[in-house]
Each structure stands twice: as structure tokens, then as C-alpha cells.
Coordinates of C-alpha atoms and ligand atoms in Angstrom, one line a residue:
M25 CA -35.7 17.0 28.0
I26 CA -36.2 16.9 31.7
A27 CA -38.6 19.9 31.5
A28 CA -40.7 18.1 28.9
R29 CA -40.9 15.0 31.1
I30 CA -41.9 17.1 34.2
A31 CA -44.6 18.7 32.1
I32 CA -45.9 15.2 31.1
V33 CA -45.8 14.1 34.8
L34 CA -47.8 17.2 35.9
L35 CA -50.3 16.5 33.1
V36 CA -50.7 12.9 34.3
I37 CA -51.3 14.0 38.0
A38 CA -53.8 16.5 36.7
A39 CA -55.5 13.9 34.6
I40 CA -55.7 11.5 37.6
T41 CA -57.1 14.3 39.8
F42 CA -59.6 15.3 37.2
I43 CA -60.9 11.7 36.7
G44 CA -60.9 11.0 40.5
F45 CA -62.6 14.4 41.4
Q46 CA -64.9 15.0 38.4
V47 CA -65.5 11.8 36.5
I48 CA -65.8 8.9 38.9
K49 CA -65.7 10.7 42.2
V50 CA -63.5 8.3 44.3
N51 CA -62.7 8.7 48.0
A52 CA -59.4 10.0 49.4
S53 CA -57.8 6.6 50.0
T54 CA -58.5 5.3 46.4
I55 CA -57.1 8.5 44.8
G56 CA -54.1 8.3 47.2
F57 CA -53.3 4.8 45.8
A58 CA -53.7 6.0 42.3
Y59 CA -51.2 8.8 43.0
L60 CA -48.8 6.3 44.5
V61 CA -49.0 4.0 41.5
A62 CA -48.4 6.9 39.2
I63 CA -45.4 8.2 41.2
L64 CA -43.9 4.7 41.4
F65 CA -44.3 4.3 37.7
V66 CA -42.6 7.7 37.0
A67 CA -39.8 6.8 39.4
A68 CA -39.2 3.5 37.7
R69 CA -39.3 4.9 34.2
W70 CA -37.6 8.2 34.5
G71 CA -35.8 9.5 37.6
L72 CA -35.7 11.4 40.8
A73 CA -36.5 14.9 39.5
E74 CA -39.5 13.7 37.6
S75 CA -40.9 11.5 40.5
L76 CA -40.3 14.3 43.1
S77 CA -42.3 16.7 40.9
A78 CA -45.0 14.1 40.6
S79 CA -45.0 13.7 44.5
V80 CA -45.3 17.5 45.1
A81 CA -48.0 17.8 42.5
A82 CA -49.9 14.8 43.9
V83 CA -49.7 16.1 47.5
A84 CA -51.0 19.5 46.4
C85 CA -53.9 18.0 44.4
F86 CA -54.6 15.4 47.1
N87 CA -54.7 18.2 49.7
Y88 CA -56.8 20.6 47.7
Y89 CA -59.4 18.3 46.1
F90 CA -59.7 15.3 48.4
L91 CA -58.8 16.2 52.1
P92 CA -61.3 18.2 54.1
P93 CA -61.6 21.1 54.1
I94 CA -61.9 20.6 50.4
G95 CA -60.9 23.5 48.2
T96 CA -58.1 24.8 50.6
F97 CA -54.4 24.1 51.0
T98 CA -54.3 23.4 54.7
I99 CA -51.7 21.0 55.7
A100 CA -52.5 21.2 59.4
D101 CA -54.1 17.8 59.4
P102 CA -51.5 15.1 60.2
Q103 CA -53.0 13.0 57.4
N104 CA -51.5 15.4 54.9
W105 CA -48.1 14.9 56.3
V106 CA -48.5 11.1 56.2
A107 CA -49.6 11.4 52.5
L108 CA -46.7 13.8 51.7
F109 CA -44.2 11.5 53.4
A110 CA -45.6 8.4 51.6
F111 CA -45.5 10.0 48.2
L112 CA -42.0 11.3 48.7
A113 CA -40.6 8.1 50.2
T114 CA -42.1 6.2 47.2
S115 CA -40.6 8.5 44.7
I116 CA -37.1 8.4 46.3
T117 CA -37.0 4.7 46.9
G118 CA -38.6 3.9 43.5
S119 CA -36.2 6.1 41.6
H120 CA -33.2 4.9 43.6
F121 CA -34.0 1.3 42.7
S122 CA -34.8 2.0 39.1
T123 CA -31.6 4.1 38.7
Q124 CA -29.6 1.3 40.2
A125 CA -31.2 -1.3 37.9
K126 CA -30.7 0.9 34.9
R127 CA -27.1 1.5 35.8
R128 CA -26.5 -2.3 36.2
A129 CA -28.2 -3.0 32.9
Q130 CA -26.1 -0.2 31.2
E131 CA -23.0 -1.6 32.7
A132 CA -23.8 -5.1 31.6
M133 CA -24.5 -3.8 28.1
D134 CA -21.2 -1.8 28.1
R135 CA -19.3 -5.0 29.2
Q136 CA -21.0 -6.9 26.5
R137 CA -20.1 -4.3 23.9
E138 CA -16.5 -4.3 25.1
M139 CA -16.3 -8.1 24.8
E140 CA -17.8 -7.9 21.3
K141 CA -15.2 -5.3 20.3
L142 CA -12.4 -7.4 21.8
Y143 CA -13.6 -10.4 19.9
A144 CA -13.8 -8.5 16.7
L145 CA -10.2 -7.3 17.3
S146 CA -9.0 -10.8 18.1
R147 CA -10.4 -12.0 14.8
S148 CA -8.8 -9.2 12.8
I149 CA -5.4 -10.0 14.5
L150 CA -5.7 -13.5 13.0
L151 CA -6.1 -12.0 9.6
I152 CA -3.1 -9.6 9.8
D153 CA -1.2 -9.6 6.6
P154 CA 2.5 -10.4 7.3
A155 CA 3.5 -8.4 4.2
H156 CA 2.8 -5.1 6.0
P157 CA 4.0 -3.8 9.4
T158 CA 2.0 -5.5 12.1
P159 CA 1.9 -2.6 14.6
K160 CA 0.4 -0.4 11.9
Q161 CA -2.3 -2.9 11.1
L162 CA -2.9 -3.5 14.9
A163 CA -3.4 0.3 15.4
M164 CA -5.8 0.4 12.5
H165 CA -7.8 -2.6 13.7
I166 CA -8.1 -1.1 17.2
A167 CA -9.3 2.2 15.8
Q168 CA -11.9 0.4 13.7
S169 CA -13.1 -2.1 16.2
F170 CA -13.3 0.3 19.2
E171 CA -14.3 3.4 17.1
V172 CA -11.8 5.6 19.0
S173 CA -10.8 9.0 17.8
A174 CA -7.0 8.4 18.0
V175 CA -4.8 5.3 18.6
A176 CA -1.0 5.4 19.1
L177 CA 0.9 2.2 19.3
Y178 CA 4.6 2.3 20.4
D179 CA 6.7 -0.7 19.5
R180 CA 9.6 -0.9 21.8
E181 CA 11.6 -3.3 19.6
S182 CA 11.7 -1.0 16.6
G183 CA 11.3 2.3 18.5
E184 CA 8.5 3.2 16.0
L185 CA 5.2 4.9 16.8
Y186 CA 2.2 3.9 14.8
R187 CA -0.9 6.1 14.7
S188 CA -4.4 5.5 13.5
G189 CA -7.9 6.9 13.8
P190 CA -9.6 10.1 12.5
H191 CA -7.6 12.4 14.9
D192 CA -4.0 12.7 16.0
F193 CA -3.1 11.3 19.4
A194 CA -2.8 14.5 21.4
Y195 CA -0.4 13.4 24.1
P196 CA 3.4 13.8 23.9
N197 CA 5.2 10.7 22.6
D198 CA 7.4 10.7 25.8
Q199 CA 4.4 9.4 27.7
L200 CA 4.0 6.5 25.4
R201 CA 7.7 5.8 25.6
Q202 CA 7.8 6.0 29.3
A203 CA 4.9 3.5 29.5
A204 CA 6.7 1.1 27.2
F205 CA 9.9 1.2 29.2
Q206 CA 8.7 1.5 32.7
G207 CA 5.4 -0.3 32.4
T208 CA 3.4 2.7 33.7
S209 CA -0.2 3.4 32.8
F210 CA -2.5 6.4 33.3
R211 CA -6.0 7.6 32.5
D212 CA -7.2 11.2 32.0
E213 CA -11.0 11.1 32.5
A214 CA -11.4 14.7 31.3
T215 CA -10.0 14.1 27.8
H216 CA -11.0 10.4 27.7
T217 CA -7.4 9.4 27.3
I218 CA -5.8 6.1 28.3
V219 CA -2.1 5.1 28.1
T220 CA -1.2 1.6 29.0
A221 CA 1.9 -0.6 28.8
I222 CA 1.7 -3.7 26.6
R223 CA 3.3 -6.5 28.4
L224 CA 4.3 -10.0 27.4
G225 CA 4.6 -11.8 30.7
A226 CA 6.2 -9.3 33.1
Q227 CA 8.1 -7.5 30.3
P228 CA 6.7 -4.4 28.7
I229 CA 7.2 -4.7 24.9
G230 CA 5.4 -1.5 23.9
S231 CA 2.6 0.9 24.9
L232 CA -0.9 1.8 23.7
G233 CA -2.5 5.2 23.8
L234 CA -6.3 5.6 23.2
Q235 CA -8.3 8.7 22.9
G236 CA -12.1 9.2 22.9
L237 CA -12.9 5.9 24.6
D238 CA -14.0 4.9 28.1
L239 CA -12.9 1.4 28.7
S240 CA -13.3 -0.7 31.8
D241 CA -10.1 -1.9 33.5
S242 CA -10.7 -5.5 32.6
A243 CA -11.4 -4.7 28.9
L244 CA -8.3 -2.5 28.8
Q245 CA -6.3 -5.5 30.2
G246 CA -7.8 -7.8 27.6
L247 CA -7.0 -5.3 24.8
S248 CA -3.4 -4.9 25.8
N249 CA -3.0 -8.7 26.1
L250 CA -4.5 -9.0 22.6
V251 CA -2.0 -6.4 21.2
A252 CA 0.9 -8.2 22.9
I253 CA -0.2 -11.5 21.4
G254 CA -0.6 -9.9 18.0
L255 CA 2.9 -8.3 18.1
E256 CA 4.5 -11.5 19.3
R257 CA 2.7 -13.8 16.9
T258 CA 3.8 -11.9 13.8
R259 CA 7.3 -11.6 15.2
A260 CA 7.5 -15.4 15.6
Q261 CA 6.0 -15.8 12.1
E262 CA 8.5 -13.4 10.6
A263 CA 11.4 -15.1 12.3
A264 CA 10.2 -18.5 11.1
S265 CA 9.7 -17.3 7.5
R266 CA 13.1 -15.6 7.5
A267 CA 14.7 -18.8 8.7
A268 CA 12.8 -20.8 6.1
A269 CA 13.7 -18.3 3.3
A270 CA 17.4 -18.4 4.3
R271 CA 17.3 -22.2 4.4
Q272 CA 15.6 -22.4 1.1
S273 CA 17.9 -20.0 -0.6
D274 CA 20.9 -21.9 0.8
E275 CA 19.4 -25.1 -0.3
L276 CA 18.7 -23.8 -3.7
K277 CA 22.2 -22.5 -4.1
S278 CA 23.8 -25.7 -3.0
T279 CA 21.5 -27.8 -5.1
L280 CA 22.2 -25.6 -8.1
L281 CA 25.9 -25.9 -7.5
D282 CA 25.8 -29.6 -6.9
A283 CA 23.6 -30.3 -9.9
L284 CA 25.7 -28.1 -12.3
A285 CA 29.0 -29.2 -10.9
H286 CA 28.1 -32.8 -11.3
E287 CA 26.6 -32.3 -14.8
F288 CA 29.6 -30.3 -16.0
K289 CA 32.1 -32.7 -14.5
T290 CA 30.9 -35.8 -16.3
P291 CA 31.3 -34.5 -19.9
L292 CA 34.5 -32.6 -19.0
T293 CA 36.0 -35.8 -17.6
S294 CA 35.2 -37.7 -20.8
I295 CA 36.6 -34.9 -22.9
K296 CA 39.8 -34.7 -20.8
A297 CA 40.3 -38.5 -20.9
A298 CA 39.8 -38.6 -24.7
S299 CA 42.0 -35.6 -25.5
T300 CA 44.8 -36.9 -23.1
S301 CA 44.7 -40.3 -24.9
L302 CA 44.8 -38.6 -28.3
L303 CA 47.8 -36.4 -27.3
S304 CA 49.8 -38.9 -25.4
S305 CA 49.5 -41.9 -27.6
S306 CA 51.1 -41.9 -31.0
T307 CA 50.2 -45.5 -31.7
L308 CA 46.5 -45.0 -32.0
K309 CA 44.9 -46.3 -35.1
A310 CA 42.8 -43.9 -37.2
E311 CA 39.6 -45.8 -36.1
Q312 CA 40.5 -45.4 -32.4
Q313 CA 41.3 -41.7 -33.0
R314 CA 38.0 -41.2 -34.6
E315 CA 36.2 -42.8 -31.7
L316 CA 38.0 -40.6 -29.2
I317 CA 37.2 -37.5 -31.3
S318 CA 33.6 -38.4 -31.5
I319 CA 33.5 -38.7 -27.7
V320 CA 34.9 -35.2 -27.5
D321 CA 32.3 -34.0 -30.0
E322 CA 29.3 -35.7 -28.2
E323 CA 30.4 -34.5 -24.8
A324 CA 31.0 -31.0 -26.0
D325 CA 27.4 -31.1 -27.3
R326 CA 26.2 -32.2 -23.9
L327 CA 28.1 -29.4 -22.3
S328 CA 26.6 -26.9 -24.7
V329 CA 23.1 -28.1 -23.9
L330 CA 23.9 -27.7 -20.2
V331 CA 25.3 -24.2 -20.6
T332 CA 22.3 -23.2 -22.7
E333 CA 19.8 -24.6 -20.1
A334 CA 21.7 -22.8 -17.3
I335 CA 21.6 -19.5 -19.2
Q336 CA 17.9 -19.9 -20.1
M337 CA 17.0 -20.7 -16.5
A338 CA 19.0 -17.7 -15.3
R339 CA 17.1 -15.5 -17.7
I340 CA 13.8 -16.9 -16.7
E341 CA 14.6 -16.4 -13.0
A342 CA 15.7 -12.8 -13.7
G343 CA 12.4 -12.2 -15.5
R344 CA 14.2 -11.3 -18.6
V345 CA 12.1 -13.3 -21.1
V346 CA 10.6 -11.1 -23.7
L347 CA 8.2 -12.6 -26.1
R348 CA 8.5 -11.7 -29.8
R349 CA 5.3 -13.2 -31.1
E350 CA 4.3 -13.8 -34.6
N351 CA 2.0 -16.3 -36.5
H352 CA 3.7 -19.6 -37.1
T353 CA 2.3 -22.9 -38.4
V354 CA 2.8 -25.9 -36.1
Q355 CA 4.1 -28.0 -38.9
E356 CA 6.9 -25.4 -39.5
L357 CA 7.8 -25.3 -35.8
V358 CA 7.9 -29.1 -35.4
E359 CA 10.0 -29.6 -38.5
S360 CA 12.4 -26.9 -37.5
V361 CA 12.9 -28.5 -34.1
L362 CA 13.4 -32.0 -35.6
L363 CA 16.1 -30.5 -37.9
K364 CA 18.0 -29.3 -34.9
V365 CA 17.9 -32.6 -33.1
K366 CA 18.7 -34.4 -36.3
H367 CA 21.9 -36.1 -35.2
A368 CA 20.1 -37.7 -32.3
V369 CA 17.2 -38.6 -34.4
E370 CA 19.1 -40.4 -37.1
D371 CA 18.5 -43.9 -35.8
R372 CA 15.1 -43.0 -34.2
E373 CA 11.7 -43.1 -35.6
I374 CA 9.9 -39.8 -35.1
E375 CA 6.4 -39.6 -36.4
I376 CA 4.7 -36.2 -37.0
K377 CA 0.9 -36.0 -37.0
V378 CA -0.3 -32.4 -37.4
A379 CA -4.0 -32.0 -37.9
P380 CA -4.5 -30.7 -41.5
D381 CA -6.5 -27.5 -41.0
L382 CA -4.8 -26.3 -37.8
P383 CA -4.7 -22.6 -37.4
P384 CA -1.3 -20.9 -36.9
V385 CA -0.2 -20.2 -33.3
W386 CA 0.7 -16.7 -32.1
A387 CA 4.0 -17.4 -30.5
D388 CA 7.7 -16.6 -30.1
R389 CA 9.2 -19.1 -32.5
E390 CA 12.6 -19.4 -30.8
L391 CA 11.2 -20.0 -27.3
I392 CA 8.5 -22.4 -28.4
E393 CA 11.1 -24.4 -30.3
V394 CA 13.2 -24.5 -27.0
A395 CA 10.2 -25.8 -25.1
L396 CA 9.3 -28.4 -27.8
R397 CA 12.8 -29.5 -28.1
Q398 CA 13.0 -30.1 -24.3
L399 CA 10.1 -32.5 -24.6
I400 CA 11.4 -34.3 -27.7
D401 CA 14.9 -34.6 -26.2
N402 CA 13.3 -36.1 -23.0
A403 CA 11.2 -38.5 -25.1
L404 CA 14.3 -39.7 -26.9
K405 CA 16.4 -39.7 -23.8
Y406 CA 14.0 -41.6 -21.5
S407 CA 12.8 -44.2 -23.9
P408 CA 14.5 -47.4 -25.3
A409 CA 16.8 -46.8 -28.3
H410 CA 14.6 -48.2 -31.0
S411 CA 11.2 -47.2 -29.7
P412 CA 9.2 -44.6 -31.7
V413 CA 8.3 -41.1 -30.7
L414 CA 5.2 -39.3 -31.8
V415 CA 4.9 -35.5 -32.2
A416 CA 1.2 -34.6 -32.8
A417 CA -0.9 -31.4 -32.9
D418 CA -4.6 -30.8 -33.0
L419 CA -7.2 -28.2 -32.1
N420 CA -9.2 -28.4 -28.9
D421 CA -11.6 -25.8 -27.6
G422 CA -9.9 -23.0 -29.6
R423 CA -6.4 -24.0 -28.4
V424 CA -3.7 -25.8 -30.3
I425 CA -2.5 -28.8 -28.3
I426 CA 0.9 -30.1 -29.2
S427 CA 1.9 -33.5 -27.7
V428 CA 5.0 -35.6 -27.5
T429 CA 4.5 -39.3 -26.9
D430 CA 7.1 -41.9 -26.1
R431 CA 7.1 -45.6 -25.1
G432 CA 9.5 -45.1 -22.3
P433 CA 9.2 -46.3 -18.7
G434 CA 6.5 -43.8 -17.9
I435 CA 6.2 -41.6 -14.8
P436 CA 4.6 -42.7 -11.5
E437 CA 1.6 -40.5 -10.6
Q438 CA 3.2 -39.1 -7.4
E439 CA 6.1 -37.8 -9.6
Q440 CA 4.0 -36.3 -12.3
L441 CA 3.7 -32.8 -10.7
R442 CA 7.2 -32.9 -9.1
I443 CA 9.1 -33.3 -12.4
F444 CA 8.1 -29.7 -13.3
E445 CA 10.0 -28.5 -10.2
K446 CA 13.4 -27.1 -10.5
F447 CA 16.2 -29.7 -10.2
Y448 CA 13.7 -32.5 -9.6
R449 CA 14.7 -35.7 -11.2
A450 CA 12.8 -38.9 -10.8
D451 CA 14.7 -41.6 -8.9
A452 CA 15.0 -43.9 -11.9
S453 CA 16.5 -41.3 -14.1
R454 CA 19.0 -39.9 -11.6
Q455 CA 21.4 -42.8 -11.7
Q456 CA 21.3 -43.7 -15.4
I457 CA 20.5 -40.7 -17.6
P458 CA 22.4 -37.4 -17.5
G459 CA 20.4 -34.3 -16.9
A460 CA 20.1 -31.3 -14.6
G461 CA 16.4 -31.3 -13.9
L462 CA 15.9 -28.0 -15.6
G463 CA 14.4 -28.9 -19.0
L464 CA 10.8 -29.2 -17.9
V465 CA 10.9 -26.0 -15.8
I466 CA 12.2 -24.1 -18.8
A467 CA 9.5 -25.5 -21.0
R468 CA 6.8 -24.8 -18.4
E469 CA 7.9 -21.1 -18.0
I470 CA 8.0 -20.6 -21.7
I471 CA 4.5 -22.1 -22.2
H472 CA 3.1 -20.1 -19.2
A473 CA 4.5 -16.9 -20.7
H474 CA 2.5 -17.6 -23.8
G475 CA -0.7 -18.1 -21.7
G476 CA -0.7 -21.8 -22.3
D477 CA -0.5 -24.9 -20.0
I478 CA 1.7 -27.9 -19.9
W479 CA 1.0 -31.3 -18.3
V480 CA 1.9 -34.9 -18.5
E481 CA -0.2 -38.1 -18.9
S482 CA 1.6 -41.2 -18.1
K483 CA 1.2 -44.8 -16.9
P484 CA 4.3 -46.5 -15.6
G485 CA 5.4 -49.2 -18.1
E486 CA 3.4 -47.7 -20.9
G487 CA 5.2 -44.5 -21.8
S488 CA 4.4 -40.8 -21.4
V489 CA 2.5 -38.1 -23.2
F490 CA 3.6 -34.5 -22.6
R491 CA 1.2 -32.0 -23.9
F492 CA 1.1 -28.2 -24.0
S493 CA -1.5 -25.8 -25.2
L494 CA -1.0 -22.5 -27.1
P495 CA -3.6 -19.9 -28.1
A496 CA -4.5 -20.3 -31.7
S497 CA -4.1 -17.1 -33.8
K498 CA -7.4 -15.6 -34.8
E499 CA -6.2 -13.7 -37.8
P500 CA -5.4 -15.4 -41.0
R501 CA -1.7 -15.9 -41.5
S502 CA 0.1 -12.9 -43.0
Ligands
ADP622 P1 16.4 -33.7 -16.9 O1 15.9 -34.4 -18.1 O2 17.5 -32.9 -17.1 O3 16.5 -34.5 -15.7 P2 13.8 -32.4 -17.0 O4 13.3 -31.2 -16.3 O5 13.7 -32.4 -18.5 O6 15.3 -32.6 -16.5 O7 13.0 -33.7 -16.5 C1 12.8 -33.9 -15.1 C2 12.5 -35.3 -14.8 O8 11.3 -35.8 -15.4 C3 13.5 -36.3 -15.4 O9 14.7 -36.4 -14.6 C4 12.8 -37.5 -15.5 O10 12.8 -38.2 -14.3 C5 11.4 -37.1 -15.8 N1 11.0 -37.2 -17.2 C6 11.0 -36.1 -18.1 N2 10.6 -36.5 -19.3 C7 10.3 -37.9 -19.2 C8 9.9 -38.9 -20.1 N3 9.6 -38.6 -21.4 N4 9.7 -40.1 -19.7 C9 10.0 -40.4 -18.4 N5 10.5 -39.5 -17.4 C10 10.6 -38.3 -17.9

């Protein structure tokens, strides 16, 4: 490389000499300036070796072609010495300044590149996925952002060492451990290896080993600060989410217990009161006895519903719902559900409006009946005793939509999403109407398992419409 440049430099001096001597025939001082300019140019562009070669060549040519006696290399004349000195001084000073300027520019570029890499790393730290070990991701991001050949990150808290990069970190692990415990750092210029402690405040919390990278002290400091922040940030997040999960699971358990205990207690108390009266009093009339027995019967039904809901919920939670799908007509499903709620329906008007040419649905009959029954039970439960309930079905966009409409109190908009949450019961219902707040969750899970959707449309004071969609079966019914 250098040899090629020196050859070019010699050619340039030769060209200047040829032009000055043969073509335009200039005097000694003009050609002297031309040489100087050329040497300065070479010094600024390339370096000392090239500009010195240019100086020597220029002195030789100057001496031979332009200083009398022309055609000889006599350096006796003091003019020659002045020229030689001027050329050499120009080349040394010029190349010195240019090297310095180049070094500064290079340093500035290096710093800028380091800053860009640190910035890229800081951005990737923000995107760290809390589901995977943070130090592992940090090591990976450092290897990617700084393009190093090996990264080793020692986490003092867990005592684990995380590696990344195309090669293995070639230093013994003890050195990383020592840095993490004693806060020591070292650099090995020969192997381009850096080991530094990661500190949070004054306390070392780990250490970082890098190989195949020359990093300035300030960038190294910035890098280790970023790693410390990354480690600490996810630790704080983990602690917060652990606390939140523990709180949530505690809350969930106690809500479940409260809800179920309360719901079980009410019918049990009624049953106990009725059965005690029946047993202890021999003077009860047949009519009173019948009334007490019907209380026992009704409350036992209520208990049975609760137990069923609790079991269905537990199954759904455990992910044990298996769909046994077949083709069923909607008319058939609706009638079957109404048959099951018959005793509650006796004095209620329930209208069925199933569109005539509805295709069958591809569904698990038992589960869809459970979902539909939840909606019909709610419509009956939450609307005035003599108000009608409508069960309708039609086709929309290739999906069968089944709806249950009541003329109850309706549901305020801010509650319409919340009522599908587990144990959520609207304020108005909580006091007056029994329930555990599980029915709609069960219905929603069943409908979602079928690939459908469930939602409510309601205006307070005007009643509610609960709708759910099911995929229509494409084949004709078998
Ligand atoms: P539960 O009926 O046992 O409380 P659900 O999950 O079936 O539990 O219903 C959740 C809440 O949604 C009810 O407590 C009630 O406030 C509200 N809700 C459900 N259906 C209706 C309805 N048809 N009309 C008015 N409110 C309803």
C-alpha cells in the first residue's frame, strides 16, 4: 500500500519536473514552489513516509535540473541546502498536522459510533422481554449492538454466567467473579479484552467481560451503567409483578371463598330452617308442611345450580373443556333448554323466534345448552315476574346469532364489559338477586371455545339483549 503510494508520489514529482523543465521551462523559484505545494499536498493527504519520499525526490530533481551547474548533483551551493531543508520541514510539519487532524477526526468518529451503539443498546434494554432471563438478553443485545466476538455477563445475585457472541469468552470465570465481588476492572490490549465491574451506586452487582472490542473509558462506563440499569429495572419489575400476582391470587381465592360461602349459606340456611320446623313441630297443617317442603325443594335446586356452576368453572379454569361437536338445529337446542328450565318458566312468557331457513350449527350440544341456559336464567332472574323474554336466532354474515331479550332493568354502559368478569355482579343485583357472578363467564368461555363471540346490548330502563354467535355448519345436516 505504502509502496504504491510512494510510487505515485515519485511519478508526480517526475511529472512536475518534466513539465517545468521541458514543457513550460520555468525558473528555479517557480519550480521550487510547485514542489513545495506538491509535498504539502502529499503530507496532508497521506503521511510522513510518502511526503519524505516526495521531499528527497524533489530535492534531487531540483538540484539536477534547475540549479546550476545543471545536469549535476552538486550540493555544494548553500541554496541546495536551503531548498532541501524547506522541503523536509514542509513535509514533516505538514504530515504532522495532517496526522493529528486525521487522528482527531477518527477519534470523534469512534466516539460517535460508541454513542450510537450505546443508544441502540439502551433502546433494546427497554424492549427486554420479562418472560426470559434478563442477563441473557442483555448479553445478547451487547453482542449485537457492539459487534463483539464474545460477551460474558456475570450476575452476582443469581451467581450465573451468561455468554453471547460468536466466540467463547476466553478468560477464566474467576476473573469475572472477582470483578463482580471486588469491583476490579482490567484491560488486555493484546487480546482486546475488557473486564469491568457492573455497579449500582457504589455496590458491584455483577461484571461484564468483552472480547474483540476497543472501547473508550467513558463508553465503557456508559455501557456498564446501562447494564446495571437493565438488570435493576427488570428486577424491580419482577418483584412488582410477583407481588401483584400474589395479591391477585390471594384476592381471587378469598373472593371465590366469600362468594361461594355466601351463596351456599343462603339456601342451606333456608333448608335447615324448613327441615327443623318440619321435624320439631307435629302440629303443622298439611298445607304448611307442603310449603316448607317446597322451600327445601327450591333451595336444593339453587344449591345444585351453584355446585354445577362451581364445577363448570373449575373445569374451564383447568382447561379441561373438550368439545364434542356435531350438527344441531337451533330450534332443537332452544327447545331442549326451555324444557330444562320449565319449572321456572311456567308462569313466564317465553317467545321463540328462530329464522325459518337457518343452517344447523356445528357445536357441542351440552355446552351450548349450558351457555344458552345461563342467558335465559339471567333474563328470567333479572326481569320483572310477568315480563316476557324472547329467544331469537337468525343468520348474519355466515354466522348464526342467537339472542335472549328481556325487559329487565338493563345494564349501565360502564358495567357491560365488567359483567363478563369472574365474580363481577352489578351493584343493583348484588343485594336483591342471588348469584355467584360466574354464569356469564362460563357462557363466554363456552362460546369462545366454539370460535364465537358473546356481547350485550342494553339501555338502562329498557331491558337487555344478550347475543352470541356460532359458526354455521357448511355441510347439510346428516
Ligand atoms: P350472577 O347472575 O350469578 O350474578 P352472571 O355472570 O350470570 O352472574 O351475571 C353477572 C352480572 O351481570 C349479574 O350479577 C347482573 O348484575 C348482570 N346481568 C346478567 N344478566 C343480566 C340481565 N339479563 N339483566 C340485567 N343484568 C344482568
